[in-house]
Amino acid sequence: MPTTIFEEMSMLARATPGVINLGQGFPDGPGPADVLQAAADAVLRGSNQYPPSMGLPETRRAVARHYQTHQSLEVEADDVLITSGATEAIAAALLAVVSPGDEVILFEPMYDAYLPLVRQAGGTAKFVTLRPPAWRLDPEDVRAAIGPRTRAIVLNNPLNPAARAFDRTELAALAALCVRHDLVAICDEVWEHVLFDGRRHLPLLAFEGMAERTIKIGSAGKIFALTGWKVGFVVAHPGLLGPIARAHQFLTFTTPPNLQTAVAFGLDKPAEAFDAMRADLQRSRDRLTGALAAGGFAVTPSEGTYFLCVDLAASSVRGEDRDICRRWVAEAGVAAIPLSPFYASGQGQGQGQGSFVRLCFAKADAVLDDAAERLTRWRRKS
Ligand code: GLN
């Protein structure tokens, strides 16, 4: 298996003194003090022994309540499984749903864990490519990829790395195809709270006919800007959740109880806390977008996630995205993520092939300003 591009770029950044790491997506702030305090209290005063494999009852209830409140979903604690991060949830979902020989549809650019996990589950991936700069989901392309062995789709919405939030029209068309062809939708919705410009998250689970065929995956790490916590959750109809829970038993079995307690506390915070987080990130997005645009870079719109993308060709930067990212570390002192590894070919596809890089803006203002200045100086020189 390959080294993930996130680890590769972070290792490169750590090995090069003074580099600003806008590659791997993690915020540079400490995270919400009250959630951290809840975890500390739980470590000192709570149980440090195995919680139930499904998760602490209070955390499962909090996840259900959170989705009732924020996404009007009719879910109960019994429909919730707590996992050690969303990546584990995706692995458990694929192991539960995919049998050898089944086909699974993946959308390129795709998060780098999906393809190796589909293969480990014995599945064969079929690819549907979204094209820049709009990255729209074309139902005709999806329909063309569906065959008699197709079992599932994996949808990341909002989409990392393209920073797209799919709209109602795209999602309704996709849901209709899932229903017509009896497909399971594995929905990686870890960025559901990180949406900008007043957008609201549209869970595929809520579309007609999807309640019994959707596996919804979320992440406390993304919601609370605590990516190292690795607390994820799965929401699914009991018929789907049971096999996923059994796979989870043999992956990590359970998830640290103190972090689960703190996540339960955090999920119950008032809506304003989540609005403030979004507003903060939107300001950071605008700051980096503005500074890069002033430096002559073509930035594609970011509708959600911690990320924005730069179109190198449209910025008159010549070269392959991977090479440019290596050169940026060495010559500009900024680490970024190339988009090529998010394609099965490893090269990017379609128009603008190998031409996009992703930057994380979940950082302090001074860090963003410094990075934009370094990249602008580099662009002028080269
Ligand atoms: N989700 C993070 C990102 O997209 C990476 C997580 C990881 O390094 N595996 O940057």
Short mmCIF file of C-alpha atoms and ligand atoms in Angstrom, two decimals:
data_model
loop_
_atom_site.label_atom_id
_atom_site.label_comp_id
_atom_site.label_asym_id
_atom_site.label_seq_id
_atom_site.Cartn_x
_atom_site.Cartn_y
_atom_site.Cartn_z
CA MET A 1 0.00 0.00 0.00
CA PRO A 2 1.22 3.53 -0.68
CA THR A 3 2.23 6.08 1.97
CA THR A 4 -0.63 8.56 2.16
CA ILE A 5 0.04 11.88 0.50
CA PHE A 6 -0.84 13.56 3.85
CA GLU A 7 1.90 11.71 5.71
CA GLU A 8 4.35 12.18 2.82
CA MET A 9 3.91 15.95 2.75
CA SER A 10 3.82 16.32 6.56
CA MET A 11 7.05 14.30 6.86
CA LEU A 12 8.65 16.48 4.21
CA ALA A 13 7.45 19.60 6.04
CA ARG A 14 8.80 18.36 9.39
CA ALA A 15 12.16 17.53 7.82
CA THR A 16 12.55 21.03 6.34
CA PRO A 17 13.13 23.76 8.93
CA GLY A 18 10.76 26.72 8.90
CA VAL A 19 8.16 25.24 6.56
CA ILE A 20 4.53 26.33 6.95
CA ASN A 21 2.41 23.22 6.66
CA LEU A 22 -0.82 23.96 4.80
CA GLY A 23 -0.91 20.36 3.55
CA GLN A 24 -2.50 17.82 5.89
CA GLY A 25 -5.80 19.26 7.14
CA PHE A 26 -5.53 20.16 10.81
CA PRO A 27 -6.25 23.44 12.59
CA ASP A 28 -3.42 25.13 14.49
CA GLY A 29 -5.59 26.36 17.38
CA PRO A 30 -5.99 24.54 20.72
CA GLY A 31 -9.67 23.66 20.14
CA PRO A 32 -12.72 24.55 22.29
CA ALA A 33 -11.63 24.90 25.94
CA ASP A 34 -14.89 23.53 27.39
CA VAL A 35 -14.71 20.34 25.30
CA LEU A 36 -11.05 19.87 26.28
CA GLN A 37 -11.96 20.38 29.94
CA ALA A 38 -14.76 17.81 29.67
CA ALA A 39 -12.21 15.28 28.35
CA ALA A 40 -9.71 16.10 31.11
CA ASP A 41 -12.40 15.71 33.77
CA ALA A 42 -13.49 12.41 32.29
CA VAL A 43 -9.91 11.11 32.30
CA LEU A 44 -9.50 11.97 35.98
CA ARG A 45 -12.96 11.21 37.29
CA GLY A 46 -14.58 8.88 34.78
CA SER A 47 -13.95 5.29 33.81
CA ASN A 48 -10.83 4.41 31.88
CA GLN A 49 -11.92 0.86 31.13
CA TYR A 50 -13.48 -0.51 27.95
CA PRO A 51 -16.73 1.16 27.05
CA PRO A 52 -19.37 -0.87 25.16
CA SER A 53 -18.29 -1.70 21.62
CA MET A 54 -21.22 0.31 20.20
CA GLY A 55 -20.12 3.39 22.16
CA LEU A 56 -21.22 4.99 25.44
CA PRO A 57 -25.03 5.23 25.60
CA GLU A 58 -24.79 8.97 26.39
CA THR A 59 -22.61 9.57 23.31
CA ARG A 60 -24.91 7.59 21.02
CA ARG A 61 -27.85 9.58 22.37
CA ALA A 62 -25.95 12.86 21.86
CA VAL A 63 -25.15 11.99 18.22
CA ALA A 64 -28.81 11.18 17.54
CA ARG A 65 -29.96 14.39 19.26
CA HIS A 66 -27.37 16.42 17.36
CA TYR A 67 -28.62 15.20 13.99
CA GLN A 68 -32.26 15.68 15.01
CA THR A 69 -31.46 19.28 15.92
CA HIS A 70 -29.08 20.27 13.14
CA GLN A 71 -30.26 18.19 10.18
CA SER A 72 -33.86 17.32 11.14
CA LEU A 73 -33.05 13.61 10.84
CA GLU A 74 -35.30 11.05 12.49
CA VAL A 75 -32.56 9.03 14.14
CA GLU A 76 -32.39 7.33 17.52
CA ALA A 77 -29.47 6.28 19.71
CA ASP A 78 -30.00 2.69 18.51
CA ASP A 79 -29.09 3.83 14.97
CA VAL A 80 -25.67 5.12 16.12
CA LEU A 81 -22.27 3.43 16.42
CA ILE A 82 -19.21 5.26 17.79
CA THR A 83 -15.93 4.49 16.02
CA SER A 84 -12.26 5.42 16.33
CA GLY A 85 -12.42 8.11 13.69
CA ALA A 86 -14.32 8.34 10.42
CA THR A 87 -11.66 6.33 8.59
CA GLU A 88 -12.42 3.34 10.80
CA ALA A 89 -16.12 3.89 10.16
CA ILE A 90 -15.52 3.83 6.39
CA ALA A 91 -13.45 0.66 6.70
CA ALA A 92 -16.11 -1.05 8.82
CA ALA A 93 -18.87 0.04 6.43
CA LEU A 94 -17.02 -1.31 3.38
CA LEU A 95 -16.16 -4.59 5.12
CA ALA A 96 -19.82 -4.98 6.11
CA VAL A 97 -21.36 -4.13 2.75
CA VAL A 98 -18.92 -5.32 0.09
CA SER A 99 -18.45 -8.99 -0.82
CA PRO A 100 -15.69 -10.22 -3.15
CA GLY A 101 -16.57 -9.34 -6.72
CA ASP A 102 -18.93 -6.49 -5.83
CA GLU A 103 -18.42 -3.17 -7.56
CA VAL A 104 -18.26 0.12 -5.67
CA ILE A 105 -18.55 3.53 -7.32
CA LEU A 106 -16.02 6.16 -6.22
CA PHE A 107 -16.01 9.80 -7.28
CA GLU A 108 -12.70 11.32 -8.36
CA PRO A 109 -11.06 13.30 -6.86
CA MET A 110 -11.55 10.83 -4.01
CA TYR A 111 -10.22 10.81 -0.48
CA ASP A 112 -7.17 8.58 -0.52
CA ALA A 113 -8.42 5.91 1.92
CA TYR A 114 -11.39 4.78 -0.19
CA LEU A 115 -9.69 2.84 -2.97
CA PRO A 116 -7.34 0.72 -0.78
CA LEU A 117 -10.25 -0.04 1.57
CA VAL A 118 -12.60 -1.08 -1.27
CA ARG A 119 -9.88 -3.43 -2.52
CA GLN A 120 -9.24 -4.86 0.96
CA ALA A 121 -12.92 -5.64 1.24
CA GLY A 122 -12.61 -7.63 -2.01
CA GLY A 123 -14.47 -5.08 -4.10
CA THR A 124 -13.72 -3.59 -7.50
CA ALA A 125 -13.84 0.18 -7.83
CA LYS A 126 -15.61 1.97 -10.70
CA PHE A 127 -14.74 5.62 -11.10
CA VAL A 128 -16.84 8.65 -11.88
CA THR A 129 -14.73 11.72 -12.51
CA LEU A 130 -15.83 15.20 -11.50
CA ARG A 131 -14.33 17.92 -13.65
CA PRO A 132 -12.84 21.20 -12.50
CA PRO A 133 -13.48 24.00 -11.95
CA ALA A 134 -17.17 23.27 -11.16
CA TRP A 135 -16.66 19.66 -9.90
CA ARG A 136 -20.35 18.89 -10.54
CA LEU A 137 -21.84 15.45 -10.11
CA ASP A 138 -23.32 14.37 -13.44
CA PRO A 139 -26.01 11.67 -12.96
CA GLU A 140 -25.41 10.43 -16.53
CA ASP A 141 -21.81 9.56 -15.62
CA VAL A 142 -23.02 7.73 -12.51
CA ARG A 143 -25.65 5.82 -14.46
CA ALA A 144 -23.03 4.76 -16.98
CA ALA A 145 -20.82 3.37 -14.19
CA ILE A 146 -23.59 1.21 -12.68
CA GLY A 147 -23.61 -2.47 -13.67
CA PRO A 148 -25.22 -5.69 -12.43
CA ARG A 149 -22.47 -6.17 -9.79
CA THR A 150 -22.65 -2.64 -8.41
CA ARG A 151 -23.35 -2.80 -4.69
CA ALA A 152 -22.52 0.64 -3.27
CA ILE A 153 -21.37 4.18 -3.84
CA VAL A 154 -19.04 6.13 -1.57
CA LEU A 155 -19.93 9.80 -1.49
CA ASN A 156 -17.89 12.44 0.28
CA ASN A 157 -20.06 15.51 0.81
CA PRO A 158 -18.77 18.20 1.25
CA LEU A 159 -16.01 16.93 -0.99
CA ASN A 160 -12.39 16.90 0.15
CA PRO A 161 -10.20 17.98 -1.70
CA ALA A 162 -12.38 19.91 -4.19
CA ALA A 163 -14.24 21.86 -1.45
CA ARG A 164 -17.60 21.30 -3.16
CA ALA A 165 -20.92 20.97 -1.30
CA PHE A 166 -23.28 19.09 -3.62
CA ASP A 167 -26.62 20.79 -4.18
CA ARG A 168 -30.14 19.42 -3.88
CA THR A 169 -30.42 18.68 -7.62
CA GLU A 170 -27.22 16.65 -7.74
CA LEU A 171 -28.09 14.73 -4.56
CA ALA A 172 -31.69 14.02 -5.58
CA ALA A 173 -30.49 12.55 -8.89
CA LEU A 174 -27.93 10.41 -7.08
CA ALA A 175 -30.50 9.22 -4.53
CA ALA A 176 -32.90 8.25 -7.34
CA LEU A 177 -30.16 6.14 -8.95
CA CYS A 178 -29.38 4.42 -5.63
CA VAL A 179 -33.05 3.54 -5.20
CA ARG A 180 -33.53 2.40 -8.81
CA HIS A 181 -30.44 0.17 -8.77
CA ASP A 182 -30.73 -0.96 -5.14
CA LEU A 183 -27.37 0.51 -4.06
CA VAL A 184 -26.08 1.27 -0.57
CA ALA A 185 -24.75 4.82 -0.14
CA ILE A 186 -21.75 5.13 2.17
CA CYS A 187 -21.74 8.84 2.94
CA ASP A 188 -18.58 10.34 4.36
CA GLU A 189 -20.01 13.58 5.74
CA VAL A 190 -17.17 14.54 8.06
CA TRP A 191 -17.25 18.13 6.74
CA GLU A 192 -21.01 18.52 7.34
CA HIS A 193 -20.52 21.42 9.77
CA VAL A 194 -17.80 23.17 7.79
CA LEU A 195 -19.95 24.93 5.19
CA PHE A 196 -19.74 28.53 4.07
CA ASP A 197 -21.84 31.39 2.71
CA GLY A 198 -24.97 30.30 4.57
CA ARG A 199 -25.09 26.79 3.07
CA ARG A 200 -26.86 24.08 5.06
CA HIS A 201 -25.78 20.46 4.93
CA LEU A 202 -28.02 18.13 2.92
CA PRO A 203 -27.57 14.55 4.17
CA LEU A 204 -28.28 11.96 1.46
CA LEU A 205 -29.99 9.90 4.19
CA ALA A 206 -32.89 12.37 4.17
CA PHE A 207 -33.69 11.94 0.45
CA GLU A 208 -36.62 9.82 -0.61
CA GLY A 209 -36.01 6.09 -0.35
CA MET A 210 -32.57 6.55 1.24
CA ALA A 211 -33.24 6.00 4.97
CA GLU A 212 -32.78 2.24 4.74
CA ARG A 213 -29.85 2.26 2.32
CA THR A 214 -27.62 5.06 3.62
CA ILE A 215 -24.65 4.79 5.97
CA LYS A 216 -23.93 8.27 7.29
CA ILE A 217 -20.46 8.86 8.73
CA GLY A 218 -19.44 11.86 10.84
CA SER A 219 -16.37 13.02 12.75
CA ALA A 220 -15.97 14.81 16.08
CA GLY A 221 -12.42 15.70 15.05
CA LYS A 222 -13.71 17.90 12.25
CA ILE A 223 -16.66 19.30 14.24
CA PHE A 224 -14.49 20.43 17.17
CA ALA A 225 -11.22 21.06 15.32
CA LEU A 226 -9.56 18.26 17.33
CA THR A 227 -8.40 16.01 14.51
CA GLY A 228 -6.14 13.85 16.68
CA TRP A 229 -9.03 12.63 18.80
CA LYS A 230 -10.19 10.16 16.17
CA VAL A 231 -13.78 9.88 17.34
CA GLY A 232 -16.19 9.12 14.52
CA PHE A 233 -19.78 7.98 14.29
CA VAL A 234 -21.96 5.93 11.98
CA VAL A 235 -25.69 6.46 11.60
CA ALA A 236 -27.62 3.76 9.76
CA HIS A 237 -30.83 1.77 9.81
CA PRO A 238 -30.44 -1.22 12.21
CA GLY A 239 -30.31 -3.70 9.31
CA LEU A 240 -27.19 -1.97 7.98
CA LEU A 241 -25.73 -0.91 11.33
CA GLY A 242 -25.57 -4.46 12.74
CA PRO A 243 -23.01 -5.81 10.24
CA ILE A 244 -20.96 -2.58 10.52
CA ALA A 245 -20.90 -2.91 14.32
CA ARG A 246 -19.67 -6.48 13.96
CA ALA A 247 -16.85 -5.38 11.65
CA HIS A 248 -15.98 -2.60 14.14
CA GLN A 249 -15.61 -5.25 16.90
CA PHE A 250 -12.61 -6.67 15.07
CA LEU A 251 -11.05 -3.39 13.95
CA THR A 252 -10.75 -1.29 17.10
CA PHE A 253 -13.57 -2.83 19.21
CA THR A 254 -14.22 0.50 20.96
CA THR A 255 -13.12 4.12 21.37
CA PRO A 256 -11.61 5.91 24.42
CA PRO A 257 -14.45 6.59 26.90
CA ASN A 258 -13.20 9.99 28.09
CA LEU A 259 -13.12 11.37 24.56
CA GLN A 260 -16.60 9.96 23.97
CA THR A 261 -17.85 11.75 27.10
CA ALA A 262 -16.36 15.04 25.93
CA VAL A 263 -17.80 14.60 22.43
CA ALA A 264 -21.26 14.01 23.93
CA PHE A 265 -20.89 17.27 25.86
CA GLY A 266 -19.71 19.15 22.76
CA LEU A 267 -22.46 17.88 20.46
CA ASP A 268 -25.07 19.35 22.82
CA LYS A 269 -23.58 22.84 22.67
CA PRO A 270 -25.94 25.53 21.34
CA ALA A 271 -26.15 26.17 17.60
CA GLU A 272 -24.26 29.48 18.02
CA ALA A 273 -21.07 27.56 18.86
CA PHE A 274 -21.19 25.81 15.49
CA ASP A 275 -22.09 29.05 13.70
CA ALA A 276 -19.09 30.78 15.28
CA MET A 277 -16.77 27.97 14.15
CA ARG A 278 -18.06 28.29 10.58
CA ALA A 279 -17.78 32.08 10.59
CA ASP A 280 -14.19 31.86 11.82
CA LEU A 281 -13.20 29.42 9.11
CA GLN A 282 -15.02 31.43 6.45
CA ARG A 283 -12.98 34.48 7.47
CA SER A 284 -9.79 32.41 7.16
CA ARG A 285 -10.89 31.10 3.77
CA ASP A 286 -11.48 34.65 2.54
CA ARG A 287 -8.19 35.87 3.94
CA LEU A 288 -6.11 33.20 2.19
CA THR A 289 -8.17 33.41 -1.02
CA GLY A 290 -7.70 37.19 -1.14
CA ALA A 291 -3.98 37.08 -0.45
CA LEU A 292 -3.35 34.36 -3.04
CA ALA A 293 -5.50 36.10 -5.67
CA ALA A 294 -3.56 39.33 -5.06
CA GLY A 295 -0.39 37.31 -5.66
CA GLY A 296 -1.65 36.15 -9.06
CA PHE A 297 -2.98 32.71 -8.12
CA ALA A 298 -6.25 31.34 -9.51
CA VAL A 299 -8.20 30.00 -6.53
CA THR A 300 -11.27 27.79 -7.10
CA PRO A 301 -14.27 28.60 -4.86
CA SER A 302 -14.38 26.75 -1.55
CA GLU A 303 -17.96 25.95 -0.47
CA GLY A 304 -16.90 23.92 2.58
CA THR A 305 -14.07 21.92 4.29
CA TYR A 306 -10.79 23.39 5.63
CA PHE A 307 -9.47 23.66 2.09
CA LEU A 308 -9.21 25.70 -1.06
CA CYS A 309 -7.60 24.67 -4.33
CA VAL A 310 -5.23 26.59 -6.57
CA ASP A 311 -5.36 25.96 -10.31
CA LEU A 312 -1.68 25.98 -11.25
CA ALA A 313 -2.15 26.21 -15.02
CA ALA A 314 -4.59 29.10 -14.63
CA SER A 315 -2.03 30.73 -12.31
CA SER A 316 0.63 30.48 -15.05
CA VAL A 317 2.59 28.01 -12.93
CA ARG A 318 3.96 25.32 -15.23
CA GLY A 319 4.64 21.79 -14.00
CA GLU A 320 2.98 18.75 -12.46
CA ASP A 321 1.19 19.29 -9.16
CA ARG A 322 3.35 16.76 -7.25
CA ASP A 323 6.57 18.39 -8.46
CA ILE A 324 5.28 21.85 -7.66
CA CYS A 325 4.38 20.73 -4.12
CA ARG A 326 7.88 19.36 -3.59
CA ARG A 327 9.39 22.56 -4.97
CA TRP A 328 7.15 24.71 -2.74
CA VAL A 329 8.49 22.97 0.37
CA ALA A 330 12.12 23.40 -0.71
CA GLU A 331 11.95 26.77 -2.47
CA ALA A 332 9.03 28.64 -0.89
CA GLY A 333 8.81 27.02 2.56
CA VAL A 334 5.13 26.05 2.19
CA ALA A 335 3.69 22.51 2.19
CA ALA A 336 0.52 21.80 0.17
CA ILE A 337 -1.27 18.69 -1.12
CA PRO A 338 -1.31 17.83 -4.85
CA LEU A 339 -4.65 16.55 -6.18
CA SER A 340 -3.18 13.82 -8.45
CA PRO A 341 -3.11 11.18 -5.68
CA PHE A 342 -6.90 11.62 -5.37
CA TYR A 343 -7.29 9.96 -8.79
CA ALA A 344 -6.98 6.24 -9.51
CA SER A 345 -4.47 6.96 -12.26
CA GLY A 346 -2.38 8.96 -9.79
CA GLN A 347 -2.22 11.74 -12.35
CA GLY A 348 -5.41 13.72 -12.17
CA GLN A 349 -7.79 13.51 -15.07
CA GLY A 350 -9.68 15.49 -17.58
CA GLN A 351 -9.24 19.13 -18.17
CA GLY A 352 -6.58 20.63 -15.95
CA GLN A 353 -4.85 17.29 -15.48
CA GLY A 354 -2.36 17.32 -12.63
CA SER A 355 -2.83 21.02 -12.25
CA PHE A 356 -4.47 21.47 -8.85
CA VAL A 357 -3.07 21.76 -5.35
CA ARG A 358 -4.93 21.99 -2.06
CA LEU A 359 -4.15 24.38 0.79
CA CYS A 360 -5.54 24.22 4.36
CA PHE A 361 -6.73 27.57 5.72
CA ALA A 362 -7.63 26.43 9.26
CA LYS A 363 -4.70 28.45 10.60
CA ALA A 364 -3.97 31.73 12.39
CA ASP A 365 -4.12 34.91 10.28
CA ALA A 366 -0.38 35.56 10.54
CA VAL A 367 0.38 32.03 9.30
CA LEU A 368 -1.93 32.43 6.30
CA ASP A 369 -0.46 35.85 5.45
CA ASP A 370 3.08 34.53 5.69
CA ALA A 371 2.31 31.50 3.50
CA ALA A 372 0.59 33.61 0.83
CA GLU A 373 3.52 36.02 0.80
CA ARG A 374 6.03 33.17 0.41
CA LEU A 375 4.05 31.64 -2.47
CA THR A 376 3.65 35.03 -4.16
CA ARG A 377 7.39 35.67 -3.95
CA TRP A 378 8.07 32.19 -5.35
CA ARG A 379 5.64 32.72 -8.23
CA ARG A 380 7.29 36.01 -9.22
CA LYS A 381 10.76 34.42 -9.22
CA SER A 382 9.93 31.27 -11.15
N1 GLN B 1 -8.39 14.32 6.46
C1 GLN B 1 -7.09 14.91 6.44
C2 GLN B 1 -6.90 15.76 5.19
O1 GLN B 1 -7.65 15.65 4.25
C3 GLN B 1 -5.98 13.91 6.44
C4 GLN B 1 -6.05 12.81 7.44
C5 GLN B 1 -4.83 11.93 7.33
O2 GLN B 1 -3.72 12.43 7.32
N2 GLN B 1 -5.03 10.66 7.16
O3 GLN B 1 -5.96 16.51 5.16
#
